[in-house]
Coordinates of C-alpha atoms and ligand atoms in Angstrom, one line a residue:
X4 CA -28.4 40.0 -36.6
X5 CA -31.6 40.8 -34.1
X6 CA -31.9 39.3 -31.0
X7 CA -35.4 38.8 -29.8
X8 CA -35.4 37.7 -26.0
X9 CA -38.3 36.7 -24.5
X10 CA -40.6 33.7 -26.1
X11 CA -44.0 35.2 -24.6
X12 CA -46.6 35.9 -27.6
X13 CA -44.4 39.3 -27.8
X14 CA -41.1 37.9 -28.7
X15 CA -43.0 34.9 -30.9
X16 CA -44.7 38.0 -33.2
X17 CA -41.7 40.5 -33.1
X18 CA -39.7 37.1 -34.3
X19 CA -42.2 35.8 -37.0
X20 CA -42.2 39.6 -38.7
X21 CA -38.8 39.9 -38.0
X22 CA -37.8 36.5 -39.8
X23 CA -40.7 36.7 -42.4
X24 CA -38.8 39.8 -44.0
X25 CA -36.0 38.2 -44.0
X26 CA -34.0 40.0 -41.2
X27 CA -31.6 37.1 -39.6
X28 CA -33.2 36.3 -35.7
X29 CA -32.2 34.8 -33.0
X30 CA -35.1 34.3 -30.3
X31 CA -33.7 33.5 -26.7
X32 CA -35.9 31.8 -24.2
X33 CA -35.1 31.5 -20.1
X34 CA -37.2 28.3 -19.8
X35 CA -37.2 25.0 -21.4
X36 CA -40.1 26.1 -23.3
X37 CA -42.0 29.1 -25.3
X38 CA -44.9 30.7 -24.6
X39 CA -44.7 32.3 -21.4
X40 CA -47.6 33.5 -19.6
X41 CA -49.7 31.7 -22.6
X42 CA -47.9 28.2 -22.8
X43 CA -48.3 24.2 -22.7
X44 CA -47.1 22.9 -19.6
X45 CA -44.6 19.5 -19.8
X46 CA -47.7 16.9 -19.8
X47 CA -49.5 19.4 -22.5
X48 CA -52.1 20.9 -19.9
X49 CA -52.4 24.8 -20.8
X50 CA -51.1 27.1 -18.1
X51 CA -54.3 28.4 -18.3
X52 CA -57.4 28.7 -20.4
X53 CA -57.2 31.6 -22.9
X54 CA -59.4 33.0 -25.1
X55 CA -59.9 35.7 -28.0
X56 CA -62.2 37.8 -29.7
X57 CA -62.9 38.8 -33.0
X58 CA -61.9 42.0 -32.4
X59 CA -58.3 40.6 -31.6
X60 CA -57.3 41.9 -35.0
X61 CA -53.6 41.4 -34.6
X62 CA -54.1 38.2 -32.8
X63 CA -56.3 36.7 -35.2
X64 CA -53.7 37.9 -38.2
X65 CA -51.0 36.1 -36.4
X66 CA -52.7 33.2 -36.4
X67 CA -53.5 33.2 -39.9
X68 CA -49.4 34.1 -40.8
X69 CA -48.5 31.1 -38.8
X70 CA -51.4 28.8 -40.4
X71 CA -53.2 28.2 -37.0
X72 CA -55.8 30.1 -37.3
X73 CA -58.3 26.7 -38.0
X74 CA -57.1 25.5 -34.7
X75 CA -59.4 28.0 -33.1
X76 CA -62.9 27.8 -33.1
X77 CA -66.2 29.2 -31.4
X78 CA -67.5 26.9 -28.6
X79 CA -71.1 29.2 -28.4
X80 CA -72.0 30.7 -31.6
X81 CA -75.4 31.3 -30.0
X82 CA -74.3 33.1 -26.7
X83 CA -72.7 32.3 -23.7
X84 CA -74.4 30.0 -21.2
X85 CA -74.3 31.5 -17.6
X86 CA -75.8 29.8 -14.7
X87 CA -76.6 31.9 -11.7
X88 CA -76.0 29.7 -8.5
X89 CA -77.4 32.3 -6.8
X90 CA -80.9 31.5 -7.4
X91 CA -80.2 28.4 -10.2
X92 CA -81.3 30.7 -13.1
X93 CA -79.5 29.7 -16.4
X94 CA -79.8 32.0 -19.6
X95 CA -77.8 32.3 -23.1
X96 CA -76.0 35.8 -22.9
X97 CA -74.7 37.3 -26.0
X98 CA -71.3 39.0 -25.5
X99 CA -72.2 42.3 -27.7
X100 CA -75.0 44.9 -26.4
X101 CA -76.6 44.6 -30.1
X102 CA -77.2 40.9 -29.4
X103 CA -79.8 42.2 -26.6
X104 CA -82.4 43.0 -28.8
X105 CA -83.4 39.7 -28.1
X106 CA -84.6 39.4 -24.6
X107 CA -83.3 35.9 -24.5
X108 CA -79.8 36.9 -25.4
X109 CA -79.8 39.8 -22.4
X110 CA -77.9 39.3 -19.0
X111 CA -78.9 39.7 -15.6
X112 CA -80.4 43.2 -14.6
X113 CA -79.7 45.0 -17.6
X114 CA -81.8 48.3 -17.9
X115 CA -81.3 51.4 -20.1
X116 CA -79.4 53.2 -17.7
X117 CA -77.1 50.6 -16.9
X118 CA -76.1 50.2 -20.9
X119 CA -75.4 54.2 -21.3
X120 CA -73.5 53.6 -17.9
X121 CA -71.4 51.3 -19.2
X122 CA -71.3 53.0 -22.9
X123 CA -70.0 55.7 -21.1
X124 CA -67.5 54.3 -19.6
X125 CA -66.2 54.1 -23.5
X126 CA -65.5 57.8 -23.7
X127 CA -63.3 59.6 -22.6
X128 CA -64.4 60.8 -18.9
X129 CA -62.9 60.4 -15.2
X130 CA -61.0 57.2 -14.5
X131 CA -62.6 55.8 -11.8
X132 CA -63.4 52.0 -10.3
X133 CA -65.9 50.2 -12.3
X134 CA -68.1 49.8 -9.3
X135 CA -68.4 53.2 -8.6
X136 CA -69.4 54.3 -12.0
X137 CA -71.6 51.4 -12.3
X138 CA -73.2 52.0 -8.3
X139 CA -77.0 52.7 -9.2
X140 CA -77.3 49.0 -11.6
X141 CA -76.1 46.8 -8.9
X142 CA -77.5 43.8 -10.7
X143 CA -76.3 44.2 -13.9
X144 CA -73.0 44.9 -12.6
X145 CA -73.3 41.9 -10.8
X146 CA -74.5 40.0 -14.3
X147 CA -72.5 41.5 -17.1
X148 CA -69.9 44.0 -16.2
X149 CA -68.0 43.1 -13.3
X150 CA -67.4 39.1 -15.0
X151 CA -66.4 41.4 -17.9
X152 CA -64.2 43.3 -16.0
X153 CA -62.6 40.6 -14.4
X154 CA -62.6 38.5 -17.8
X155 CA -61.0 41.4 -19.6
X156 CA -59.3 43.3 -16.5
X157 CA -57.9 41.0 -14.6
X158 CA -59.3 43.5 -11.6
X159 CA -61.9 43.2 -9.9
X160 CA -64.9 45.8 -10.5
X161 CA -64.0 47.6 -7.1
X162 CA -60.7 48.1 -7.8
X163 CA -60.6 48.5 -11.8
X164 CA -60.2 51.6 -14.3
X165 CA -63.8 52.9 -16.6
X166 CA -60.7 53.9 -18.8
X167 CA -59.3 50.6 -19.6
X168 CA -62.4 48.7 -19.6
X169 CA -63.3 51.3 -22.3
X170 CA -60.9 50.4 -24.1
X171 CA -61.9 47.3 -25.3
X172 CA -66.0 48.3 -25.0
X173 CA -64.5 50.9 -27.6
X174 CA -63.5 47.9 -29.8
X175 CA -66.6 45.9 -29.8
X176 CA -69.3 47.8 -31.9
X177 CA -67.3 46.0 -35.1
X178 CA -69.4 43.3 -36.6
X179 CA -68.2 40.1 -35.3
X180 CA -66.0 42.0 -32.5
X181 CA -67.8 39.8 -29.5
X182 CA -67.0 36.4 -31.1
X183 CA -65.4 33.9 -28.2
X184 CA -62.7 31.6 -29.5
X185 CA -60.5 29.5 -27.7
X186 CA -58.3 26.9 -28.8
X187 CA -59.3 23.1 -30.0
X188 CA -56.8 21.4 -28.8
X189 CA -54.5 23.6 -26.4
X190 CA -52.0 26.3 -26.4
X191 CA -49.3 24.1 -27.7
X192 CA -50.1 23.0 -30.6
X193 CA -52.8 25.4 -31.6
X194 CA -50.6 28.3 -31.0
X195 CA -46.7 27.7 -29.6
X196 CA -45.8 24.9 -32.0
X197 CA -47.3 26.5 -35.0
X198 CA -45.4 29.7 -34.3
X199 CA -41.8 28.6 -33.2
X200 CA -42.7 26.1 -36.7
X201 CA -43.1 29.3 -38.9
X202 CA -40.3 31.3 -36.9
X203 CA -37.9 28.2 -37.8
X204 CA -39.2 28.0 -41.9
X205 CA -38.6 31.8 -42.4
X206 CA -35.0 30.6 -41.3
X207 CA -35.2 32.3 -37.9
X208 CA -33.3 30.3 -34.9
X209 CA -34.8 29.5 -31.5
X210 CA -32.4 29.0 -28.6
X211 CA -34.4 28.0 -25.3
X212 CA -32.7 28.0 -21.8
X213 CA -30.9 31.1 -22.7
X214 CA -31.6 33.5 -20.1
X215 CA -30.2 37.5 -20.5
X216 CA -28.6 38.3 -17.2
X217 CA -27.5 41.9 -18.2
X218 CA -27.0 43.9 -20.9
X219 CA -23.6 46.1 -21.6
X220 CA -24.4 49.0 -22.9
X221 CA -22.6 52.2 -24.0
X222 CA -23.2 55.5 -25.4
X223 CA -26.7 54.8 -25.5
X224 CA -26.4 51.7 -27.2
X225 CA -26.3 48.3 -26.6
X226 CA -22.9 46.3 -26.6
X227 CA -23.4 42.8 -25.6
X228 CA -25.9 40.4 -24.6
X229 CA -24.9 39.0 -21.5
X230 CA -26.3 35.0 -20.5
X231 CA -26.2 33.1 -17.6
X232 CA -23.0 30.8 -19.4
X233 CA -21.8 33.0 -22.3
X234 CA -21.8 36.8 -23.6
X235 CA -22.7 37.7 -26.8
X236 CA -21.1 40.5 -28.7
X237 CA -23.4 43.2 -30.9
X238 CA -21.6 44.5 -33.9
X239 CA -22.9 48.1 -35.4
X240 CA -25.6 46.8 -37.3
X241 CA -27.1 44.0 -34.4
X242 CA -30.3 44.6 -32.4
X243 CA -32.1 43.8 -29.6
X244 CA -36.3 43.0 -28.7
X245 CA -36.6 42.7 -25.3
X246 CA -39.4 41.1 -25.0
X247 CA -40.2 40.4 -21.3
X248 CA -42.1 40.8 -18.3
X249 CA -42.2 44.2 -17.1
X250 CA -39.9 43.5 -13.7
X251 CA -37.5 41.2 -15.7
X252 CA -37.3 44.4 -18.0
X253 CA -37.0 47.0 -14.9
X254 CA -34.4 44.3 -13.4
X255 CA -32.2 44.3 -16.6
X256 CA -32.8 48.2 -17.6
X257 CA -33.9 49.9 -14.2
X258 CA -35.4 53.5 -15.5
X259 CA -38.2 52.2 -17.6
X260 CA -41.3 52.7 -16.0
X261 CA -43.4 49.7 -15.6
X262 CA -46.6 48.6 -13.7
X263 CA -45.7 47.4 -10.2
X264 CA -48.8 45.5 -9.0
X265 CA -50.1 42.3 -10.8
X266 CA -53.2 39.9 -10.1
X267 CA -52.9 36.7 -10.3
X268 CA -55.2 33.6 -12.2
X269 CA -55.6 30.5 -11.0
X270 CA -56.8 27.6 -12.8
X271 CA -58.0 24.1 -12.0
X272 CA -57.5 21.3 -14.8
X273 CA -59.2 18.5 -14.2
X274 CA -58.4 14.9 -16.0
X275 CA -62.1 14.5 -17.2
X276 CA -62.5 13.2 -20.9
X277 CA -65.7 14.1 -22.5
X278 CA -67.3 13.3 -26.1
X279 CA -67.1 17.0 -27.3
X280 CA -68.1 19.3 -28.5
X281 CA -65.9 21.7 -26.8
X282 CA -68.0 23.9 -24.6
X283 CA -67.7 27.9 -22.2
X284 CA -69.9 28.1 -19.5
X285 CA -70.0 31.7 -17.8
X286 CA -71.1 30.4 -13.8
X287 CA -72.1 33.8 -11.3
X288 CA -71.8 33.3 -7.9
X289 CA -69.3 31.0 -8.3
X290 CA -65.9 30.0 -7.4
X291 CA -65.2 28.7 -11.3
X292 CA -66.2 31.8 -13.5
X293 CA -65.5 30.1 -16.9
X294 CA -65.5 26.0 -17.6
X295 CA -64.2 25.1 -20.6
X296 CA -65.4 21.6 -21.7
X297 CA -62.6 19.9 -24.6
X298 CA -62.1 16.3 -25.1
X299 CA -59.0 16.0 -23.5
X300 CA -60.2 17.8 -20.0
X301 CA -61.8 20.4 -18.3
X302 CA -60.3 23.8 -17.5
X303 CA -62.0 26.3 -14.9
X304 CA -60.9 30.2 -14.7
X305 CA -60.6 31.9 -11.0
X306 CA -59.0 35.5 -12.6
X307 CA -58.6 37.9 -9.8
X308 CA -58.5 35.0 -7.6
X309 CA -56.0 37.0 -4.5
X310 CA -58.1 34.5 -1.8
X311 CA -58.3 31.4 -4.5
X312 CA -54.3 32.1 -4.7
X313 CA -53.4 31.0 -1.4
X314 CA -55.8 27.9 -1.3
X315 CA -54.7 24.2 -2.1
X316 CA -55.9 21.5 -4.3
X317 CA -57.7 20.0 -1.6
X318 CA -60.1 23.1 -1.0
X319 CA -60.5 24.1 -4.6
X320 CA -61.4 20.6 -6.5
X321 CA -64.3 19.9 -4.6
X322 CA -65.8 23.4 -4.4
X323 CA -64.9 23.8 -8.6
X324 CA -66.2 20.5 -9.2
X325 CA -69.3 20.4 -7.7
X326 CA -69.8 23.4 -9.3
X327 CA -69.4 22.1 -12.7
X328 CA -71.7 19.2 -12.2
X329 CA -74.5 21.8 -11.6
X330 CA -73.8 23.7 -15.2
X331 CA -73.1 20.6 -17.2
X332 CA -76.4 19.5 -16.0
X333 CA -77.7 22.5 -16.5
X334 CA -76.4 23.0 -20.1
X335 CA -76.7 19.0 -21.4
X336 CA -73.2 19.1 -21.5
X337 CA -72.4 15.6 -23.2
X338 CA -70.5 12.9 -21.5
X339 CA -70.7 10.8 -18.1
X340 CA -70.2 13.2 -15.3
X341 CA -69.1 11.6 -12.2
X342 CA -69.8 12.9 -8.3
X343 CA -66.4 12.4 -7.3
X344 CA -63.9 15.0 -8.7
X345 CA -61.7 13.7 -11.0
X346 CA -57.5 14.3 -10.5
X347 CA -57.4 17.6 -10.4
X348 CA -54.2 20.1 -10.9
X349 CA -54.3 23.8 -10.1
X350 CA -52.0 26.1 -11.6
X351 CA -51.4 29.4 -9.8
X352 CA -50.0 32.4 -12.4
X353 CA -49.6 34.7 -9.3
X354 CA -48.3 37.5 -11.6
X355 CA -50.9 37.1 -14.4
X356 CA -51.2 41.1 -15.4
X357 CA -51.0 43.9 -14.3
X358 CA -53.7 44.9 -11.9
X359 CA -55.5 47.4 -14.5
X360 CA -56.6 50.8 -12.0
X361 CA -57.4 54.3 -12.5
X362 CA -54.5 56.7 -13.1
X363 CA -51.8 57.3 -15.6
X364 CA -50.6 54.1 -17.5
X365 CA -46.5 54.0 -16.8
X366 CA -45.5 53.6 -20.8
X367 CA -42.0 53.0 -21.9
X368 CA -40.5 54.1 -24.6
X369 CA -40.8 51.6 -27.4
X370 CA -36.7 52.4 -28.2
X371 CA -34.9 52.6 -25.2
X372 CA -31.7 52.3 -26.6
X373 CA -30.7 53.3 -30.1
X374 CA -30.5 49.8 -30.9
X375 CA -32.8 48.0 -28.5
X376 CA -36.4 47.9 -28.8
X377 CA -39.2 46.8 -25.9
X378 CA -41.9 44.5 -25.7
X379 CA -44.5 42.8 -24.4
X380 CA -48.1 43.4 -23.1
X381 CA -47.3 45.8 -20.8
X382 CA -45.9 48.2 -23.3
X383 CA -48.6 48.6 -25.4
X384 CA -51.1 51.3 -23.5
X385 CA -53.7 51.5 -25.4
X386 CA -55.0 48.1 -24.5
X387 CA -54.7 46.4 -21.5
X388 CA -52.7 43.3 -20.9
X389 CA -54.0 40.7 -23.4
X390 CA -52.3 38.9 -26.2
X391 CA -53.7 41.1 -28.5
X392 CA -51.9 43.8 -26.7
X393 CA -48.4 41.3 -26.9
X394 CA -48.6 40.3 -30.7
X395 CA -49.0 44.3 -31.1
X396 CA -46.1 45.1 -29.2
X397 CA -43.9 42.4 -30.7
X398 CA -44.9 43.6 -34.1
X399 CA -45.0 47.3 -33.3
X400 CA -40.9 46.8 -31.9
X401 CA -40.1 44.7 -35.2
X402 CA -40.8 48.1 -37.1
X403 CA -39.5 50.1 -34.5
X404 CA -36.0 48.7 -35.1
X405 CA -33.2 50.3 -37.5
X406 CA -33.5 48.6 -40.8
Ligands
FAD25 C1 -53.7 32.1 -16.7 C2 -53.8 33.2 -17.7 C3 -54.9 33.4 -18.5 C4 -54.9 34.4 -19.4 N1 -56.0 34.5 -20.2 C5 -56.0 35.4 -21.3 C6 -57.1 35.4 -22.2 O1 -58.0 34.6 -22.1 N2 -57.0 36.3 -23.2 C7 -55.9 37.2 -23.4 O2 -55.9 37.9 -24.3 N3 -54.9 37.2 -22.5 C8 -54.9 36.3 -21.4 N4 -53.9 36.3 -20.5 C9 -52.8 37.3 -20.7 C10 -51.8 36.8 -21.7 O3 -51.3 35.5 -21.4 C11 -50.6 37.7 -21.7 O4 -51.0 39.0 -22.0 C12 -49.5 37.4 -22.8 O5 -49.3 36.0 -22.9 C13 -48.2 38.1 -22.5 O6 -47.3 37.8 -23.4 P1 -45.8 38.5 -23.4 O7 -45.1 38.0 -24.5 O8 -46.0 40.0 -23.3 O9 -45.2 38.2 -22.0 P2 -44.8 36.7 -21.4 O10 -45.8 35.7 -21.8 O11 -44.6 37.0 -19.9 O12 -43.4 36.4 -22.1 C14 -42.2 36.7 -21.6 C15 -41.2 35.6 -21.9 O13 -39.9 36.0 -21.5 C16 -39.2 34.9 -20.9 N5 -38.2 35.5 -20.0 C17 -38.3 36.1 -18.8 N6 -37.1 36.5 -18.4 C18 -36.2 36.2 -19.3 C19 -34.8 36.4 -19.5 N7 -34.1 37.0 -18.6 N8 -34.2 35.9 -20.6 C20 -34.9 35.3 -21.6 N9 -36.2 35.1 -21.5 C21 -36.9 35.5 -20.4 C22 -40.4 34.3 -20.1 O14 -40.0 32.9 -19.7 C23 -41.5 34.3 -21.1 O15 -41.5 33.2 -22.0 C24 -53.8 35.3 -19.6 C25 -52.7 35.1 -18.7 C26 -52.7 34.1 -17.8 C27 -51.5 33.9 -17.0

């Protein structure tokens, strides 16, 4: 028997290939519902608007295995619009550097030495902040990289490693590596639903509201599984996936090392139908740094948002929505857009990632414990904290185990 615990993206892949080869799985979930940071909320809202890109192998895969992958589709196969509020400039801004042949494909203040700048930053040199290594090409720092950064960070440019931003600049040469998708309908049932459903086929079990308080352990092994109302024995041949957050794990084994400092996302959702098509608007200068347009509402990003964090509904709505009135217009966004905002719910993940900054990456050793595996985005160093980097872990610790 292997308990997986944890149902984040981790513990849904480590589960899937787990149950898919027949192993017999249990997958424990604290809350009421999977997903974790990447999850439906109870009236079906997403926590928070996510995205992937082609280059999400492993993602993409999973979606595939767990026959969602039609449920995700690519709102601007032409480029991303970005309005400048700055100056009110609009232009369609394609995600790779090989899309810039095109001069109306290229972003803000991008020059020669600003591209080798940021190539650069995709082998292997100091770890410094983005803005310093990025200081003589202000503007297309200000146009390209630091919304990359903070897209694909989490960190603002100031604060965030060359290193782990080269990581993923390393990843998107491939053909087809800068494609945008996001999910049709929502995080539910265009990503949750259809993986607890396969879990469940491949005759795995799902047991939510079963938090791990503790875990016995001896001689380098683990012994029982210990819940908040029951504790569960392992036999000789049981295992364990811990797949949690990184101070859930330090809580429950306290040696592992483990990133300490996390930045938080904050999104607004507001209850807007439109017609469709679903639509990404990049905004700079801006409080709402992506707008995502679908049928059943409209989602605005604030990543990094530390101020945005401590703000309330009141403050935010306004500011976000008079914001997206000026790019819907902007873009021909269809549908009626009203001056007033519309109800309006923020969500506040306050420990969305880590906060990705120069120096050693604290990695854990993917087998603790002789019979107890880790994972989970943080655990996975050689990308930073995305769901590409949780499906890899979770898959990654399903090998990992004894067989
Ligand atoms: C608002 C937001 C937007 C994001 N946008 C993107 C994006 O566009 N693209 C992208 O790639 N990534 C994005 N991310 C990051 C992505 O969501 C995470 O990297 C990924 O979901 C992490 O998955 P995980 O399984 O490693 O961890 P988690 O999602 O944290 O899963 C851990 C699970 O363990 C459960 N748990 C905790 N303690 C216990 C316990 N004691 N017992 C049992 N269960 C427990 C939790 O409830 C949770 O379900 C975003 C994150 C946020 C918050």
């Amino acid at each position: 028997m292997i308990h997986v615990v944890g149902a984040g993206l981790a513990g849904l892949a480590a589960a899937h290939a787990l149950a898919t080869e027949g192993r017999i799985v249990t997958l424990h979930e604290a809350t009421p519902s999977a997903g974790g940071r990447a999850r439906a909320l109870a009236d079906g809202t997403d926590n928070g608007t996510h995205a992937l890109i082609g280059c999400n192998t492993a993602a993409l895969g999973f979606l595939d295995s767990i026959g969602a992958r039609q449920f995700w589709l690519e709102p601007e196969p032409d480029g991303l619009p970005v309005l400048d509020l700055a100056d009110g400039s609009a232009r369609t801004v394609a995600l790779s550097p090989f899309g810039w042949w095109r001069s109306d494909r290229r972003p803000a203040g991008v020059s020669l030495g600003g591209v080798m700048a940021m190539a650069a930053m995709a082998l292997p040199s100091e770890d410094r902040t983005i803005a310093k290594a990025m200081a003589g090409y202000p503007e297309f720092l200000r146009g390209f990289v630091d919304p990359l950064t903070i897209a694909a960070l989490n960190t603002p440019s100031v604060e965030a490693s060359t290193q782990r931003l080269g990581q993923i600049l390393r990843r998107l040469g491939a053909p087809g590596a800068t494609r945008l998708l996001v999910a049709r309908r929502g995080l539910g049932p265009d990503l949750v639903e259809p993986a607890l459903a396969a879990i469940g086929l491949a005759g795995g079990a799902y047991r939510p509201g079963h938090r791990l308080r503790g875990i016995t352990q001896y001689a380098g092994r683990a012994t029982a599984l210990v819940f908040h109302d029951h504790e569960t024995p392992l036999a000789a041949g049981d295992s364990v996936i811990l797949a949690l957050p990184p101070w859930e794990t330090q809580r429950l084994l306290p040696d592992i090392p483990a990133p300490d400092a996390f930045a938080p996302i904050v999104n607004l959702h507001f209850a807007h139908a439109s017609p469709g098509p679903v639509r990404f608007l990049g905004l700079l200068g801006a409080l709402c740094q992506w707008v995502l347009v679908r049928p059943g509402g409209v989602a605005v990003t604030v990543s990094a948002g530390d101020a945005e964090a401590d703000q309330e509904v009141e403050a935010l709505a306004p500011r976000a929505w008079a914001e997206i009135l000026q790019a819907v217009r902007k873009f021909g966004v269809a549908g009626d857009w009203p001056e007033a905002p519309p109800p309006c719910r923020v969500v506040k993940e306050r420990r969305a990632t880590p906060r990705h900054r120069p120096g050693p990456i604290p990695t854990p050793p993917r087998m603790p414990l002789a019979n107890l595996a880790l994972a989970g985005d943080w655990t996975w160093p050689d990308l930073p904290a995305t769901i590409e980097a949780a499906i890899r872990s979770g898959q990654a610790a399903a090998r990992a185990l004894p067989g």
